[in-house]
Coordinates of C-alpha atoms in Angstrom, one line a residue:
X1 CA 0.0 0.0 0.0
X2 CA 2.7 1.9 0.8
X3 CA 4.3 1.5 -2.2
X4 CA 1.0 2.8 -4.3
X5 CA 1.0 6.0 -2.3
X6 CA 4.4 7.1 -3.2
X7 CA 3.4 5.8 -7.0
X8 CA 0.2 9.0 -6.0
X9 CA 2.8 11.3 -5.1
X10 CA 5.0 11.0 -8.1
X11 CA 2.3 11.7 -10.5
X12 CA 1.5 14.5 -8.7
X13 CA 4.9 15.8 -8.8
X14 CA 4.7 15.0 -12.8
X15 CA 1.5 16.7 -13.3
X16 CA 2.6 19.9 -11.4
X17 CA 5.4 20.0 -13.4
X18 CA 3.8 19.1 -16.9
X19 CA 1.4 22.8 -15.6
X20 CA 4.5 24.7 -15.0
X21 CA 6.0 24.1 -18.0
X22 CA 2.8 24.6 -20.1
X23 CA 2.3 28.1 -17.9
X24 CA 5.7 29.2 -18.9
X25 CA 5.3 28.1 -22.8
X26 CA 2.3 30.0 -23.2
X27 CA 2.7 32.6 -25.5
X28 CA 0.4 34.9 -23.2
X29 CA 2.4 34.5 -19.8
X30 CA 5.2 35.1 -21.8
X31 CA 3.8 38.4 -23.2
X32 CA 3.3 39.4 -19.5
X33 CA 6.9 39.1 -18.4
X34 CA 9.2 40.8 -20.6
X35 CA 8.7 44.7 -21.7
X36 CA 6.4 45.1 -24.7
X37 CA 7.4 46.7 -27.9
X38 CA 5.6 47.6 -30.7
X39 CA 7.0 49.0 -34.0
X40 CA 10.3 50.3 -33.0
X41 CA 8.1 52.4 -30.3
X42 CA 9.2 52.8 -26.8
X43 CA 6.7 51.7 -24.3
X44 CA 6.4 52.5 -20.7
X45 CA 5.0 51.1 -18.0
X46 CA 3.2 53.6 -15.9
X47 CA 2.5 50.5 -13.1
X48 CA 4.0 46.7 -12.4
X49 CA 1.8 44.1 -11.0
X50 CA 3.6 41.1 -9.2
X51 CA 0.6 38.2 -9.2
X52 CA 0.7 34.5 -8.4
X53 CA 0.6 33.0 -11.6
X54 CA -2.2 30.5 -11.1
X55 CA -4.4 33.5 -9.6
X56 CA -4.3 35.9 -12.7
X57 CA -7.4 38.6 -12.2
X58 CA -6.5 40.8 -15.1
X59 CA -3.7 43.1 -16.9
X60 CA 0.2 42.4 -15.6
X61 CA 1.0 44.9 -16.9
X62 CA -0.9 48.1 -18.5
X63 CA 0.4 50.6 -21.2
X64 CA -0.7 54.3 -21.5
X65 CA 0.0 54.3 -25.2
X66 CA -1.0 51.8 -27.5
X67 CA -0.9 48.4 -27.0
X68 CA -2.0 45.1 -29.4
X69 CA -4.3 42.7 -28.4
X70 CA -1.8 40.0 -28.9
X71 CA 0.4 41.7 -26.1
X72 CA -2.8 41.2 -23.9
X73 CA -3.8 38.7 -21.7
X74 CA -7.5 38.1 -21.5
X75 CA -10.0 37.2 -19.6
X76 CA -10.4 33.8 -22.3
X77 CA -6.5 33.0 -21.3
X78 CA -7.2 32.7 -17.2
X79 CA -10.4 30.9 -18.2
X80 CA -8.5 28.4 -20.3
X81 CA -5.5 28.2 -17.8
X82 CA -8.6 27.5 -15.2
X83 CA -10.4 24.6 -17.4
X84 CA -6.6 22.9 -18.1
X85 CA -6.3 23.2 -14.1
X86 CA -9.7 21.6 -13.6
X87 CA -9.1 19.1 -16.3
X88 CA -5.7 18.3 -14.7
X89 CA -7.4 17.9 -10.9
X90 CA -10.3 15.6 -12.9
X91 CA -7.6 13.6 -14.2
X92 CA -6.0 13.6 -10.8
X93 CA -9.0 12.2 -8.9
X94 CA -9.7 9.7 -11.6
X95 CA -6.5 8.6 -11.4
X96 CA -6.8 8.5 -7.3
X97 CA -9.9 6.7 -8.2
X98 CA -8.2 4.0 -10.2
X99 CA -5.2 3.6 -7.8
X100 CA -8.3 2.8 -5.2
X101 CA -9.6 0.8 -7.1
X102 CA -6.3 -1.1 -8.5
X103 CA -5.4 -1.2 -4.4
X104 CA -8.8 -3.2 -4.0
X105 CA -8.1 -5.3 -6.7
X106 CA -4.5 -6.0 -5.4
X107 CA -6.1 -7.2 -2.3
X108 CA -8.8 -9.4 -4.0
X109 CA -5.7 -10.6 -5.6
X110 CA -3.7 -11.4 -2.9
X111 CA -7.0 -13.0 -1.0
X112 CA -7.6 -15.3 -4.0
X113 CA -4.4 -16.6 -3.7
X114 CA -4.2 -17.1 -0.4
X115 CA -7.4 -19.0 -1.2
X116 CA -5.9 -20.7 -4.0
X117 CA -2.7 -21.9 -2.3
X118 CA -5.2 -23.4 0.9
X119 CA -7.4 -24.9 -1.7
X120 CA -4.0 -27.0 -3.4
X121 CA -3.4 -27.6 0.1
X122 CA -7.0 -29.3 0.6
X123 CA -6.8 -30.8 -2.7
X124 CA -2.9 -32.7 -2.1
X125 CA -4.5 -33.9 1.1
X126 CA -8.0 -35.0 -0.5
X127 CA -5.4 -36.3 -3.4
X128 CA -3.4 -38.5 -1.1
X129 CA -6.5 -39.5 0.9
X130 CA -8.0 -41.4 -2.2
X131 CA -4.5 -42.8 -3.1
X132 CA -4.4 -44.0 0.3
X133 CA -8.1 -45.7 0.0
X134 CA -7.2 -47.3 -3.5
X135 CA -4.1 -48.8 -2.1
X136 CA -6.3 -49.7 1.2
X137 CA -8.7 -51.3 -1.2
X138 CA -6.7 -52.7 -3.7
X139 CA -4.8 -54.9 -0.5
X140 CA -8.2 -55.7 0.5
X141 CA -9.3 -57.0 -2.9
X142 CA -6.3 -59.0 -2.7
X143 CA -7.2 -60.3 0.5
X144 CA -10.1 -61.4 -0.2
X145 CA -9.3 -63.1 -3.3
X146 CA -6.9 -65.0 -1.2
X147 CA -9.4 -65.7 1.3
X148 CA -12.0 -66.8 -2.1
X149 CA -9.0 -69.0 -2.6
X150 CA -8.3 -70.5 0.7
X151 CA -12.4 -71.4 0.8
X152 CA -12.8 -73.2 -2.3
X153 CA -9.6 -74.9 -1.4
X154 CA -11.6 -75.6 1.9
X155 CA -14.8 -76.5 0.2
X156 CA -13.0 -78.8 -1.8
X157 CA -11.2 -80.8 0.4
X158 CA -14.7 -81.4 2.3
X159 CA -16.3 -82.0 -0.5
X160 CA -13.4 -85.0 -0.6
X161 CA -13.9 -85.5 3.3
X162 CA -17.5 -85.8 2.8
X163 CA -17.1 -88.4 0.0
X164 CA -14.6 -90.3 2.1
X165 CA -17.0 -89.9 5.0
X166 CA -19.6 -91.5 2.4
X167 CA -17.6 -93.9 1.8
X168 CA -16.6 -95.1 5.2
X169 CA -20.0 -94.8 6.4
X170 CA -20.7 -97.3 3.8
X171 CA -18.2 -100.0 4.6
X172 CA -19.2 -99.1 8.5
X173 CA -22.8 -100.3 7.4
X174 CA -21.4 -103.3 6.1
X175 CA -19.2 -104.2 8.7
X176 CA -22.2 -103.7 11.2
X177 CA -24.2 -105.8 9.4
X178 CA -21.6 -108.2 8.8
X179 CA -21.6 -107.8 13.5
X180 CA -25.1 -108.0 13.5
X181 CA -25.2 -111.1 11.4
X182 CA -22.3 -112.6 12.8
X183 CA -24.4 -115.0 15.2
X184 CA -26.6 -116.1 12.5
X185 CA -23.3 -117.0 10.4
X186 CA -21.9 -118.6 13.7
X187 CA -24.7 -120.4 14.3
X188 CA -25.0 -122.0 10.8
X189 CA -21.7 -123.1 11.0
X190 CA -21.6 -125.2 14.4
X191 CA -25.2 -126.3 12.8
X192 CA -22.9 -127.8 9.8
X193 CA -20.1 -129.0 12.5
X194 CA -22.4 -130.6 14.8
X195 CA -23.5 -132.6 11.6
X196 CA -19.8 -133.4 10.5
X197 CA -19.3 -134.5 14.3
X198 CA -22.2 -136.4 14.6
X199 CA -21.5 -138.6 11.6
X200 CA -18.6 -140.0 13.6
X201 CA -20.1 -139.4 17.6
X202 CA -23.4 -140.6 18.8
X203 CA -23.9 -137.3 20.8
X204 CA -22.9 -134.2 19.4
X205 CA -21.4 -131.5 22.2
X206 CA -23.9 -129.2 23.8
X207 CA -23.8 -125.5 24.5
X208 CA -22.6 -123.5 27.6
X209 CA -25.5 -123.9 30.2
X210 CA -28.1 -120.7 29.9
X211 CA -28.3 -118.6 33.1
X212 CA -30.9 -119.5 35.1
X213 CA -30.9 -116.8 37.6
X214 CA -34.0 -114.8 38.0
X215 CA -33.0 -111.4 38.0
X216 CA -35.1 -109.2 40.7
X217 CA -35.2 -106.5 38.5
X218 CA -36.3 -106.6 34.8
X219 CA -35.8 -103.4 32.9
X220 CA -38.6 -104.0 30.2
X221 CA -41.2 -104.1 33.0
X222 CA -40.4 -101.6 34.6
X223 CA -42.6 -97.9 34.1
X224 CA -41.3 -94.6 32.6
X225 CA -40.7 -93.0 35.7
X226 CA -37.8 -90.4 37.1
X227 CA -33.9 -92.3 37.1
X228 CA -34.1 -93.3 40.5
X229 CA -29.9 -92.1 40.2
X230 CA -31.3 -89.0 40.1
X231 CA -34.0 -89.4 43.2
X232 CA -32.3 -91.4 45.7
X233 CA -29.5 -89.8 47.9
X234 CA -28.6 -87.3 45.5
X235 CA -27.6 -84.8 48.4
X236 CA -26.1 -87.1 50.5
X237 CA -22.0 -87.1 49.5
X238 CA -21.5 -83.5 48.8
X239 CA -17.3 -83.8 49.3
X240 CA -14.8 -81.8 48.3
X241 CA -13.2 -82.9 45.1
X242 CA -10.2 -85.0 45.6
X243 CA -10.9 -86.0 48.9
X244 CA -10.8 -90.0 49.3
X245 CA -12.2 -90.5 52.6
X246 CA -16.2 -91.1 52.6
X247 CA -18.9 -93.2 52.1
X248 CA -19.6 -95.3 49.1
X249 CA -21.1 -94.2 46.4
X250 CA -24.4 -94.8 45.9
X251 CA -27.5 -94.3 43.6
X252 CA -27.2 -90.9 43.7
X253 CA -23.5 -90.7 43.0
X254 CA -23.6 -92.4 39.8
X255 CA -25.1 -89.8 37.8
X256 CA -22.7 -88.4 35.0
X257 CA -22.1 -84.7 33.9
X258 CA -22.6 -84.2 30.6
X259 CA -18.9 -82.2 29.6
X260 CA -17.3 -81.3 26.5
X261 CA -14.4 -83.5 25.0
X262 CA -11.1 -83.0 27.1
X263 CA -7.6 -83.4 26.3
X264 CA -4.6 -83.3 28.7
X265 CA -1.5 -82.8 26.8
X266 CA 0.3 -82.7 30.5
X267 CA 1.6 -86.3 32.5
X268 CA 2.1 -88.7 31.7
X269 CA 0.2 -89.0 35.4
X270 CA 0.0 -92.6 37.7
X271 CA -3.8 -92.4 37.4
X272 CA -6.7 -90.4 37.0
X273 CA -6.4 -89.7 40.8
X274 CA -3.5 -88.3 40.4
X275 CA -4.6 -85.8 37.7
X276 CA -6.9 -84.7 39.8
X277 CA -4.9 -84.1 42.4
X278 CA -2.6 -81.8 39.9
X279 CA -6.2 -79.9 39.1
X280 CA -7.4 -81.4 36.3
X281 CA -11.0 -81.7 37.1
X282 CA -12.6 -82.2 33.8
X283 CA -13.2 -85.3 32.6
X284 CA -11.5 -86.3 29.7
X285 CA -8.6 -88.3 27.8
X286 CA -5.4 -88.1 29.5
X287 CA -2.3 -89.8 29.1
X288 CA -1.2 -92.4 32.5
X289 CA 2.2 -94.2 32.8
X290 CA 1.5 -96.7 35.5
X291 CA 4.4 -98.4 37.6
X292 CA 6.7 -100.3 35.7
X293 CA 4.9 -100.1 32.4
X294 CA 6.4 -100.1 29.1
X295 CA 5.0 -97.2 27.7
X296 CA 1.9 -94.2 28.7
X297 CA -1.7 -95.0 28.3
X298 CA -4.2 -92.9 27.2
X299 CA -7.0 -93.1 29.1
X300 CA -10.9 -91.4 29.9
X301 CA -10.7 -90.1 33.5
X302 CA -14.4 -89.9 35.1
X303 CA -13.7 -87.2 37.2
X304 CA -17.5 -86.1 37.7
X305 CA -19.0 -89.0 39.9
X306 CA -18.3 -89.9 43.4
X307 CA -15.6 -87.1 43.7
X308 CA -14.0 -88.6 40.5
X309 CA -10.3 -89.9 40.2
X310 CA -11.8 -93.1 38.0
X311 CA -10.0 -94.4 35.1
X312 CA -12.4 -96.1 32.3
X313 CA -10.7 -99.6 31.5
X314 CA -13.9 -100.7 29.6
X315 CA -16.5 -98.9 28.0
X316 CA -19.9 -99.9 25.7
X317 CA -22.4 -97.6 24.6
X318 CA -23.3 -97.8 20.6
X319 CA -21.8 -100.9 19.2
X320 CA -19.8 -99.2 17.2
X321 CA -16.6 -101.8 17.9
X322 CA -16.4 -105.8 17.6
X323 CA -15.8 -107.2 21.0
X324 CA -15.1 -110.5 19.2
X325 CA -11.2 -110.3 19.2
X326 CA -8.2 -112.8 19.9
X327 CA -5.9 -112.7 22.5
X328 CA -3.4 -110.1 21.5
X329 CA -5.9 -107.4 21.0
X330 CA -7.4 -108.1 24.2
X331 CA -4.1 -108.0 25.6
X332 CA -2.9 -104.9 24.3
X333 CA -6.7 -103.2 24.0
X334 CA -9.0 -102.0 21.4
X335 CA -11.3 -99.3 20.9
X336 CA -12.0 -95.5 20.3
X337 CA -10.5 -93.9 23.6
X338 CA -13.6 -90.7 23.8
X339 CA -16.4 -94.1 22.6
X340 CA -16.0 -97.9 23.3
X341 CA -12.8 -99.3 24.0
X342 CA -11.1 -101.7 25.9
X343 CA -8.0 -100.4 27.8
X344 CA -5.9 -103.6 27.5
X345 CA -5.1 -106.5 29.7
X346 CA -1.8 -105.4 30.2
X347 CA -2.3 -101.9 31.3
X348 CA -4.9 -103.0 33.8
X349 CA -2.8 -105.1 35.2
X350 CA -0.1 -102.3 35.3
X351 CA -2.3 -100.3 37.0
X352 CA -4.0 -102.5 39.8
X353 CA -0.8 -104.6 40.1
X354 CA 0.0 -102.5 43.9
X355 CA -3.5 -104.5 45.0
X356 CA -5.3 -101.1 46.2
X357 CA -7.4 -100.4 43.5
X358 CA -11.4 -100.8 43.7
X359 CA -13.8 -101.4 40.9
X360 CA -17.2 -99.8 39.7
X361 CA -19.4 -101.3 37.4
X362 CA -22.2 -98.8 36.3
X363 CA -25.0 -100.5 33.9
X364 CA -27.7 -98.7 31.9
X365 CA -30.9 -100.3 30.4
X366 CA -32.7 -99.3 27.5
X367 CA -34.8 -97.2 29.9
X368 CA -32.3 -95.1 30.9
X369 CA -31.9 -96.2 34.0
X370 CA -28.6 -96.8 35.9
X371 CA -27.7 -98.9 38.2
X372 CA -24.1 -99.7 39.3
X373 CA -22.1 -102.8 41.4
X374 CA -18.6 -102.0 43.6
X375 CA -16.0 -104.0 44.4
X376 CA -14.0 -102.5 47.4
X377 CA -10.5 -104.6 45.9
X378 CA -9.6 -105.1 42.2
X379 CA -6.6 -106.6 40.4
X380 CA -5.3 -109.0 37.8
X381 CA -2.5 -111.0 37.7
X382 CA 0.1 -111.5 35.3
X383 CA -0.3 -113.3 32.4
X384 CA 1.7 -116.2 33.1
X385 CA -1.3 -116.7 35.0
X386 CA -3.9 -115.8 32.5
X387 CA -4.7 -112.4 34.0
X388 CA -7.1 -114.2 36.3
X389 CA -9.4 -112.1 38.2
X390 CA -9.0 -111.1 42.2
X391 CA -12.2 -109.4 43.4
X392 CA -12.9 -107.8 47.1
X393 CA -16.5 -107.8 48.6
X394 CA -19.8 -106.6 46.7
X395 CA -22.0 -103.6 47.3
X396 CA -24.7 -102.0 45.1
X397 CA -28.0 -102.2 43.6
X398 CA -26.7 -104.0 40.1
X399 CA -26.9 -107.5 41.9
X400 CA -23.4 -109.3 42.3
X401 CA -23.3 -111.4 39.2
X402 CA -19.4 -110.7 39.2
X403 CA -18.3 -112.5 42.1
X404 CA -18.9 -116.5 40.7
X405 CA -16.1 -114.8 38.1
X406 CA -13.8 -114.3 41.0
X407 CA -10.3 -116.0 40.1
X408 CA -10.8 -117.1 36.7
X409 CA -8.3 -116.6 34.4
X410 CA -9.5 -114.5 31.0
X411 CA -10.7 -116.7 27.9
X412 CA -10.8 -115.5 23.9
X413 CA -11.6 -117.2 21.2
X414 CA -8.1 -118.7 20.7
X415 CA -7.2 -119.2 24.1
X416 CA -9.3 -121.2 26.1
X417 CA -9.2 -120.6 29.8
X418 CA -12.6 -121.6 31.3
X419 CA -14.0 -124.4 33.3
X420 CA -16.5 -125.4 30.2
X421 CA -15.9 -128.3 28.0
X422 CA -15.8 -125.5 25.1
X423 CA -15.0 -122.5 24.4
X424 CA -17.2 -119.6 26.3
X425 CA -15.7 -117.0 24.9
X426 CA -16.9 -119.0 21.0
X427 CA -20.3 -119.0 22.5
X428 CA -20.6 -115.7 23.9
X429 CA -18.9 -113.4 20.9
X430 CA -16.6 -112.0 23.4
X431 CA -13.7 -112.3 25.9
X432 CA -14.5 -112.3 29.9
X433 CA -13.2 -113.8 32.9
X434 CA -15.4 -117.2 31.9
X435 CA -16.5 -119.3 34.7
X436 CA -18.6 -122.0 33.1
X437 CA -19.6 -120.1 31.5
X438 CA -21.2 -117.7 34.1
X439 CA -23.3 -115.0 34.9
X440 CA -21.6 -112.1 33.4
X441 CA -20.0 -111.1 30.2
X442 CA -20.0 -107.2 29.4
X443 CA -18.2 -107.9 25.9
X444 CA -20.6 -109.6 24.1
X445 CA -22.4 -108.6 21.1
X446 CA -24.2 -105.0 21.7
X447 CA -28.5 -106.0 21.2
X448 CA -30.3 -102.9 20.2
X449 CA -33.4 -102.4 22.1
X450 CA -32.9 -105.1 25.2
X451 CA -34.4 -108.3 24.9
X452 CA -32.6 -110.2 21.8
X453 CA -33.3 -114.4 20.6
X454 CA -30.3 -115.7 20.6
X455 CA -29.6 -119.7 20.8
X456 CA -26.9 -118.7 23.1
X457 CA -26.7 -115.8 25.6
X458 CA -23.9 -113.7 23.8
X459 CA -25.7 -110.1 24.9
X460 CA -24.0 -108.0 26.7
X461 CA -25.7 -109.0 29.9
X462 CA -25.7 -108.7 34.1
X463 CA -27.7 -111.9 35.2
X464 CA -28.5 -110.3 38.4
X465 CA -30.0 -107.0 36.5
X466 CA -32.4 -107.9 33.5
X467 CA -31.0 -111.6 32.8
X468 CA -29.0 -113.6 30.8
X469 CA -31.3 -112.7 27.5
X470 CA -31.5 -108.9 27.9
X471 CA -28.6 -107.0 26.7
X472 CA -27.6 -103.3 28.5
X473 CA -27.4 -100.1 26.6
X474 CA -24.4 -98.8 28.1
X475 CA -21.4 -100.0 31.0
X476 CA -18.8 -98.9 32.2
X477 CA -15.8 -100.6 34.2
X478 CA -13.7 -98.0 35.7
X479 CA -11.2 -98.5 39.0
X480 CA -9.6 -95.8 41.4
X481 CA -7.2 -96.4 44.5
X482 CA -8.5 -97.2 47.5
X483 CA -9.5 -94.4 49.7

């Protein structure tokens, strides 16, 4: 601004100037100032008026003797001077006018572009924003092509699981029937041996005896009412977990907790005791390394009835394995560890051989009912002696059908240990502690429904509970140490 006013002053310095030097050109001015003369005639002034020369009134100078009008200045000169001065100041304030409103301008200017230079601003930051988002964007698009990838890849290889799944579920089907069908097949064949021994004997050999006990309680008779496991004593042993002082169980204590699938990747432990004792109260699969033994176990603790600490050495509930196996694999066990298995004859014995171990048998019928028989001493001995069977005294509401198994040594179908002229273990689809051949065997064939017609009692039966013709839904065989 500054810099415009002295730009103001200049041209009034100029135009100041510019009216001098047209005041002292003018012909009539000049007239004024020097001394007139006129035809070789001497002329005197009579009077000499000193004026301003921008206030001119009239005459400079006056002449008694004759004088031309083009010595004169005239009213028509100061008016012309006056309209050049007014013209000039016009031109002056247009000028101002324009510097105004070139200064306004200049500012409009200078706003703009501040304006401008915020607006690039806004516009790099808007710019980089989007690049930002495209790049954002374009990593997620690749992302998610990755992830379209990674679930057809998925969908594919369970499309190939589920055909696989197909598959086996097929040749499950046919093994199970081939199971189911197994004592018809059995049966046909020691029809057809009977009849090649006869031919050569007068009497042909006869089956194992049938059970003739008459079981107090049978399950298919019995109403729909509540699980007396449920009803009875069900307050009665509320003890700390882990403790192993108390009462027997009871009714009551045999009720299981339904729990999600557990697995320890910590021990290997003695026993399930002594998981729980190192705070693994879940049940579960864990892995056990008794005394002595070759190698760890893995193993279903029941940690959720009678204050847990029970290791599951035997377990039916679906059918879904053959119980009709040969010595070794009853000797080294069988089985789906978290379904039915068989923990092994050796590993029981590994685990009961210190003689303080108790047993629990827990039944279920096909009403849902449970029941349960305890031994307060379990063990087996080695197999030098056929693992044979050393039970302690009964209690329960199962019935002891066990007991009449006490010391016999364990029969399969290639190793015949029983007091029968046969084979039990050929008659009854499974191995047990055979007497002859007695009133128990918990690894027979698995009878949907119960009751089952068989020639020969090869359920899965508890003489004492249902029968030798009724076959359970679900047992368990589990042991703990002696509290």
């Amino acid at each position: 601004m500054r810099s415009n006013m002295w730009g103001l002053f200049i041209l009034v310095a100029l135009s100041l100037w510019s009216e001098g030097q047209a005041f002292t050109k003018n012909p009539i001015l000049s007239r004024i100032r020097r001394a007139p003369e006129a035809d070789g005639e001497t002329k005197k002034c009579s009077y000499t008026f000193l004026v301003p020369e921008q206030k001119i009134t009239g005459p400079i100078c006056a002449a008694r003797g004759y004088s031309t009008d083009k010595d004169r200045v005239t009213r028509l000169d100061v008016a012309s001077v006056r309209d050049l001065l007014s013209k000039q100041r016009r031109e002056m304030e247009t000028l101002k006018l324009v510097v105004d409103v070139d200064g306004n301008l200049v500012n409009e200017m200078k706003l703009l572009r501040k304006e401008s230079r915020n607006m690039n601003s806004r516009v790099t930051q808007l710019y980089m924003q989007l690049l930002h988002e495209i790049i954002r964007k374009r990593d997620n698009s690749l992302e998610l092509a990755q992830l379209e990838t990674r679930i057809l890849n998925a969908t594919a290889e369970s499309l190939r699981l589920a055909s696989r799944y197909r598959e086996l579920e097929a040749k499950y089907a046919a093994l199970s029937a081939v199971v189911n069908n197994q004592s018809v097949l059995i049966g046909a064949l020691e029809e057809r041996c009977m009849q090649v021994y006869s031919r050569g004997h007068e009497q042909a050999p006869l089956g194992p005896p049938l059970v003739q006990v008459v079981p107090e309680n049978i399950p298919v008779s019995v109403p729909r009412f509540t699980n007396e496991i449920q009803t009875d004593n069900s307050r009665g042993f509320a003890r700390e977990r882990g403790s192993r002082s108390g009462p027997p169980p009871t009714r009551g204590t045999l009720e299981v907790q339904k729990s999600e699938r557990n697995f320890s990747t910590e021990g290997p432990f003695r026993d399930c005791l002594q998981a729980q004792d190192a705070g693994h109260i879940t049940s579960g699969m864990y892995l056990i390394r008794p005394d002595e033994a070759e190698r760890p176990l893995q193993v279903w603790c029941e940690q959720d009835i009678d204050n847990g600490g029970w290791t599951v050495i035997q377990r039916r509930k679906d059918g879904s394995v053959n119980f009709f196996r040969n010595w070794e694999n009853y000797k080294s066990g069988f089985g789906n560890i978290d379904g039915e298995y068989w923990l092994g004859l050796e590993g029981i014995y590994n685990l009961g051989r210190p003689g303080d171990y108790k047993l629990l048998v827990e039944l279920q019928d096909w009403m849902d009912k449970k029941v349960y028989a305890q031994y307060s001493s379990f063990h087996l001995e080695p197999e030098s002696e056929g693992y044979r069977l050393r039970l302690g005294t009964y209690q329960g509401n199962a019935g002891d059908s066990l007991s009449s198994h006490n010391g016999k040594q364990f029969t399969t179908l290639d190793r015949d240990k029983d007091a029968f002229s046969g084979n039990c273990a050929h008659f009854h689809k499974g191995g047990w502690w055979y007497n002859a051949c007695g009133q128990v065997n918990l690894n027979g064939v698995w009878y949907t429904g119960g009751v089952y017609r068989s020639k020969f009692q090869d359920g899965m039966f508890w003489a004492d509970y249902g029968g030798g013709f009724y076959s359970m839904k679900a047992v368990r065989m589990m042991i703990r140490p002696i509290d």
